[in-house]
């Protein structure tokens, strides 16, 4: 039972990683760049939602919508100002710019909201009005699954199914796949490549906002560096699953969450991250293109 | 239909196209021939907007194309089937064709698909297959079919016979003839100069970035210099 509850907690943490990783992988697949600022967009999403709930006293769901709107605009602006001028530059120059954007966002957040952590009220509180745990009780209460975890997992599955449908079935989604394979040929089809890349950033950033709210609900605190470690882990998850692949990011995120949760429970809390990255290195040695990197025909 | 006036194109410091002028009239098949590295692909890529001229102008249907991005030219009726096919390898045959009709209204896609499948029955059989697994000839058919999906007024083909067995080369030229008779205007770049000149109304010979000869297909086929340089004596 104990194992099961660690496993479930791992899956829900992994679901958050998976949502972040989906954003990473979309942007990588189409723009062929690692957007290291992705994690910091998550943090911005968290703060927007925090402000909406604490200062504007908006309901939780509305704060999510607001965070998504702000992050979408932020993502498109970052792409337009920082990355678009570098379309012809080397990937190293783009990477360094992305790291710069990442620090810029962290410092800006520190200026606006201060460095000290803020307490975040979870979307689904841990206790209900009667003071009982807000959780699904199974096996006569031996296994308790917080409703928040169920919500996170459901959101993750919805996001993954929606993205799969979008890239597989819609005209814009197919155009994205075309851009991801060959930007020149895509232009010859009449596809506006710049606009397609902007849309990709918009989608990735909206996902980052969702991930930010879920992540802060999970950890119940928020500070300017909140996004960086989960961002790096989600990037790891995307590579683990096969960067560019949607099911890969999903699988990689979930597995990473499970490994982290079990390593914390049974080995050592301090060593959990080290174990995580060790597993990644081993997987990449055996399968350099990641778990699903080779077999997935639609790299997005 | 297409008028290229004294264009100069550079790759950084490399002067690849040196004052090239030519034109294509509606309904014609015009071919550009020349040795490797003469600048044939560069010329086509400049016309379709992927590369830019430093000086000179390009007019298509009476409009100057300066400053118009490549993706906007498709709507205007220009389709380019680039060198090396450049099909979307990880997408299915039908998805590739749909991408070709990206600028078309939804209602225009199905009739165009029907038409392309009629021209290339092989593509219809393979329509759910991932394009990267097609044979070279099938990939070339797909690239041409994809180009036709946008109802082009001018179709540019860059070495459609490259790497194909003689029988498939015949097939490709048959298709070019058919398109010609159906009224499509075609600008054809080919290594296979004999075949190209025999289907073309007119031709231009390109040598290190300059046009050195021009004439009707027949004239060029019988021109001594052209024979020597490009038709194997
Ligand atoms: N991206 C590039 N950068 C620098 N130089 C280039 C580039 N592409 C082509 N060139 C040069 O421009 C010249 C013309 O090349 P182009 O590809 O137009 O030749 P081509 O006539 O199509 O030859 P082929 O028959 O081999 O396809 C060549 O000398 C080539 O080396
Ligand atoms: Mg060429």
PDB file of N, CA, C and O in Angstrom, chain A residues 17 229 232-233 236 240 256 259-264 267-283:
ATOM      1  N   UNK A  17       5.760  17.136 -14.789  1.00  0.00           N
ATOM      2  CA  UNK A  17       6.947  17.130 -15.652  1.00  0.00           C
ATOM      3  C   UNK A  17       6.550  16.892 -17.114  1.00  0.00           C
ATOM      4  O   UNK A  17       7.091  17.499 -18.026  1.00  0.00           O
ATOM      5  N   UNK A 229      14.459  24.214 -11.605  1.00  0.00           N
ATOM      6  CA  UNK A 229      14.726  22.772 -11.445  1.00  0.00           C
ATOM      7  C   UNK A 229      13.686  21.924 -12.174  1.00  0.00           C
ATOM      8  O   UNK A 229      14.062  21.031 -12.940  1.00  0.00           O
ATOM      9  N   UNK A 232      14.521  21.976 -15.805  1.00  0.00           N
ATOM     10  CA  UNK A 232      15.636  21.112 -16.207  1.00  0.00           C
ATOM     11  C   UNK A 232      15.200  19.645 -16.188  1.00  0.00           C
ATOM     12  O   UNK A 232      15.525  18.877 -17.089  1.00  0.00           O
ATOM     13  N   UNK A 233      14.428  19.287 -15.159  1.00  0.00           N
ATOM     14  CA  UNK A 233      13.980  17.888 -15.093  1.00  0.00           C
ATOM     15  C   UNK A 233      13.064  17.546 -16.261  1.00  0.00           C
ATOM     16  O   UNK A 233      13.142  16.457 -16.833  1.00  0.00           O
ATOM     17  N   UNK A 236      15.044  17.028 -19.203  1.00  0.00           N
ATOM     18  CA  UNK A 236      15.590  15.679 -19.100  1.00  0.00           C
ATOM     19  C   UNK A 236      14.549  14.650 -19.536  1.00  0.00           C
ATOM     20  O   UNK A 236      14.854  13.712 -20.269  1.00  0.00           O
ATOM     21  N   UNK A 240      14.868  11.999 -22.400  1.00  0.00           N
ATOM     22  CA  UNK A 240      14.685  10.618 -21.958  1.00  0.00           C
ATOM     23  C   UNK A 240      13.686   9.909 -22.877  1.00  0.00           C
ATOM     24  O   UNK A 240      13.919   8.807 -23.356  1.00  0.00           O
ATOM     25  N   UNK A 256      10.092   9.800 -15.054  1.00  0.00           N
ATOM     26  CA  UNK A 256      10.959  10.617 -14.215  1.00  0.00           C
ATOM     27  C   UNK A 256      10.323  10.882 -12.857  1.00  0.00           C
ATOM     28  O   UNK A 256      10.988  10.794 -11.813  1.00  0.00           O
ATOM     29  N   UNK A 259      10.502   7.673 -10.794  1.00  0.00           N
ATOM     30  CA  UNK A 259      11.859   7.412 -10.295  1.00  0.00           C
ATOM     31  C   UNK A 259      12.171   8.356  -9.135  1.00  0.00           C
ATOM     32  O   UNK A 259      12.679   7.937  -8.096  1.00  0.00           O
ATOM     33  N   UNK A 260      11.828   9.633  -9.305  1.00  0.00           N
ATOM     34  CA  UNK A 260      12.129  10.598  -8.255  1.00  0.00           C
ATOM     35  C   UNK A 260      11.408  10.251  -6.956  1.00  0.00           C
ATOM     36  O   UNK A 260      11.999  10.236  -5.879  1.00  0.00           O
ATOM     37  N   UNK A 261      10.118   9.927  -7.095  1.00  0.00           N
ATOM     38  CA  UNK A 261       9.323   9.653  -5.911  1.00  0.00           C
ATOM     39  C   UNK A 261       9.819   8.390  -5.188  1.00  0.00           C
ATOM     40  O   UNK A 261       9.968   8.373  -3.960  1.00  0.00           O
ATOM     41  N   UNK A 262      10.117   7.347  -5.951  1.00  0.00           N
ATOM     42  CA  UNK A 262      10.567   6.102  -5.320  1.00  0.00           C
ATOM     43  C   UNK A 262      11.971   6.269  -4.742  1.00  0.00           C
ATOM     44  O   UNK A 262      12.275   5.739  -3.668  1.00  0.00           O
ATOM     45  N   UNK A 263      12.830   7.027  -5.453  1.00  0.00           N
ATOM     46  CA  UNK A 263      14.189   7.223  -4.945  1.00  0.00           C
ATOM     47  C   UNK A 263      14.137   7.996  -3.627  1.00  0.00           C
ATOM     48  O   UNK A 263      14.866   7.686  -2.684  1.00  0.00           O
ATOM     49  N   UNK A 264      13.237   8.981  -3.548  1.00  0.00           N
ATOM     50  CA  UNK A 264      13.113   9.747  -2.306  1.00  0.00           C
ATOM     51  C   UNK A 264      12.604   8.861  -1.173  1.00  0.00           C
ATOM     52  O   UNK A 264      13.052   8.966  -0.037  1.00  0.00           O
ATOM     53  N   UNK A 267      15.445   5.366  -1.109  1.00  0.00           N
ATOM     54  CA  UNK A 267      16.903   5.466  -1.103  1.00  0.00           C
ATOM     55  C   UNK A 267      17.350   6.675  -0.286  1.00  0.00           C
ATOM     56  O   UNK A 267      17.813   6.519   0.840  1.00  0.00           O
ATOM     57  N   UNK A 268      17.164   7.847  -0.846  1.00  0.00           N
ATOM     58  CA  UNK A 268      17.596   9.014  -0.089  1.00  0.00           C
ATOM     59  C   UNK A 268      17.019  10.264  -0.735  1.00  0.00           C
ATOM     60  O   UNK A 268      17.052  10.414  -1.951  1.00  0.00           O
ATOM     61  N   UNK A 269      16.518  11.150   0.081  1.00  0.00           N
ATOM     62  CA  UNK A 269      15.941  12.386  -0.437  1.00  0.00           C
ATOM     63  C   UNK A 269      17.020  13.233  -1.100  1.00  0.00           C
ATOM     64  O   UNK A 269      16.816  13.813  -2.152  1.00  0.00           O
ATOM     65  N   UNK A 270      18.200  13.274  -0.441  1.00  0.00           N
ATOM     66  CA  UNK A 270      19.274  14.112  -0.985  1.00  0.00           C
ATOM     67  C   UNK A 270      19.764  13.594  -2.326  1.00  0.00           C
ATOM     68  O   UNK A 270      20.152  14.363  -3.191  1.00  0.00           O
ATOM     69  N   UNK A 271      19.776  12.249  -2.426  1.00  0.00           N
ATOM     70  CA  UNK A 271      20.368  11.659  -3.629  1.00  0.00           C
ATOM     71  C   UNK A 271      19.376  11.544  -4.789  1.00  0.00           C
ATOM     72  O   UNK A 271      19.748  11.159  -5.887  1.00  0.00           O
ATOM     73  N   UNK A 272      18.100  11.882  -4.537  1.00  0.00           N
ATOM     74  CA  UNK A 272      17.069  11.618  -5.552  1.00  0.00           C
ATOM     75  C   UNK A 272      17.429  12.215  -6.911  1.00  0.00           C
ATOM     76  O   UNK A 272      17.334  11.534  -7.938  1.00  0.00           O
ATOM     77  N   UNK A 273      17.862  13.475  -6.905  1.00  0.00           N
ATOM     78  CA  UNK A 273      18.181  14.093  -8.190  1.00  0.00           C
ATOM     79  C   UNK A 273      19.372  13.435  -8.868  1.00  0.00           C
ATOM     80  O   UNK A 273      19.382  13.248 -10.087  1.00  0.00           O
ATOM     81  N   UNK A 274      20.370  13.067  -8.060  1.00  0.00           N
ATOM     82  CA  UNK A 274      21.540  12.403  -8.625  1.00  0.00           C
ATOM     83  C   UNK A 274      21.133  11.088  -9.283  1.00  0.00           C
ATOM     84  O   UNK A 274      21.572  10.756 -10.387  1.00  0.00           O
ATOM     85  N   UNK A 275      20.255  10.350  -8.604  1.00  0.00           N
ATOM     86  CA  UNK A 275      19.792   9.067  -9.147  1.00  0.00           C
ATOM     87  C   UNK A 275      19.051   9.292 -10.471  1.00  0.00           C
ATOM     88  O   UNK A 275      19.268   8.600 -11.472  1.00  0.00           O
ATOM     89  N   UNK A 276      18.205  10.335 -10.446  1.00  0.00           N
ATOM     90  CA  UNK A 276      17.424  10.680 -11.636  1.00  0.00           C
ATOM     91  C   UNK A 276      18.329  10.884 -12.856  1.00  0.00           C
ATOM     92  O   UNK A 276      18.121  10.312 -13.927  1.00  0.00           O
ATOM     93  N   UNK A 277      19.354  11.704 -12.658  1.00  0.00           N
ATOM     94  CA  UNK A 277      20.209  12.027 -13.798  1.00  0.00           C
ATOM     95  C   UNK A 277      21.091  10.839 -14.176  1.00  0.00           C
ATOM     96  O   UNK A 277      21.422  10.649 -15.344  1.00  0.00           O
ATOM     97  N   UNK A 278      21.431  10.005 -13.176  1.00  0.00           N
ATOM     98  CA  UNK A 278      22.209   8.806 -13.481  1.00  0.00           C
ATOM     99  C   UNK A 278      21.392   7.887 -14.388  1.00  0.00           C
ATOM    100  O   UNK A 278      21.904   7.340 -15.377  1.00  0.00           O
ATOM    101  N   UNK A 279      20.106   7.732 -14.074  1.00  0.00           N
ATOM    102  CA  UNK A 279      19.252   6.887 -14.912  1.00  0.00           C
ATOM    103  C   UNK A 279      19.199   7.455 -16.329  1.00  0.00           C
ATOM    104  O   UNK A 279      19.301   6.726 -17.322  1.00  0.00           O
ATOM    105  N   UNK A 280      19.084   8.765 -16.415  1.00  0.00           N
ATOM    106  CA  UNK A 280      19.034   9.401 -17.738  1.00  0.00           C
ATOM    107  C   UNK A 280      20.290   9.065 -18.540  1.00  0.00           C
ATOM    108  O   UNK A 280      20.224   8.685 -19.710  1.00  0.00           O
ATOM    109  N   UNK A 281      21.444   9.199 -17.870  1.00  0.00           N
ATOM    110  CA  UNK A 281      22.708   8.965 -18.583  1.00  0.00           C
ATOM    111  C   UNK A 281      22.772   7.523 -19.079  1.00  0.00           C
ATOM    112  O   UNK A 281      23.147   7.259 -20.221  1.00  0.00           O
ATOM    113  N   UNK A 282      22.344   6.593 -18.208  1.00  0.00           N
ATOM    114  CA  UNK A 282      22.381   5.187 -18.617  1.00  0.00           C
ATOM    115  C   UNK A 282      21.459   4.943 -19.814  1.00  0.00           C
ATOM    116  O   UNK A 282      21.840   4.316 -20.803  1.00  0.00           O
ATOM    117  N   UNK A 283      20.241   5.492 -19.737  1.00  0.00           N
ATOM    118  CA  UNK A 283      19.294   5.292 -20.847  1.00  0.00           C
ATOM    119  C   UNK A 283      19.870   5.853 -22.143  1.00  0.00           C
ATOM    120  O   UNK A 283      19.793   5.231 -23.200  1.00  0.00           O
TER     121      UNK A 283
END
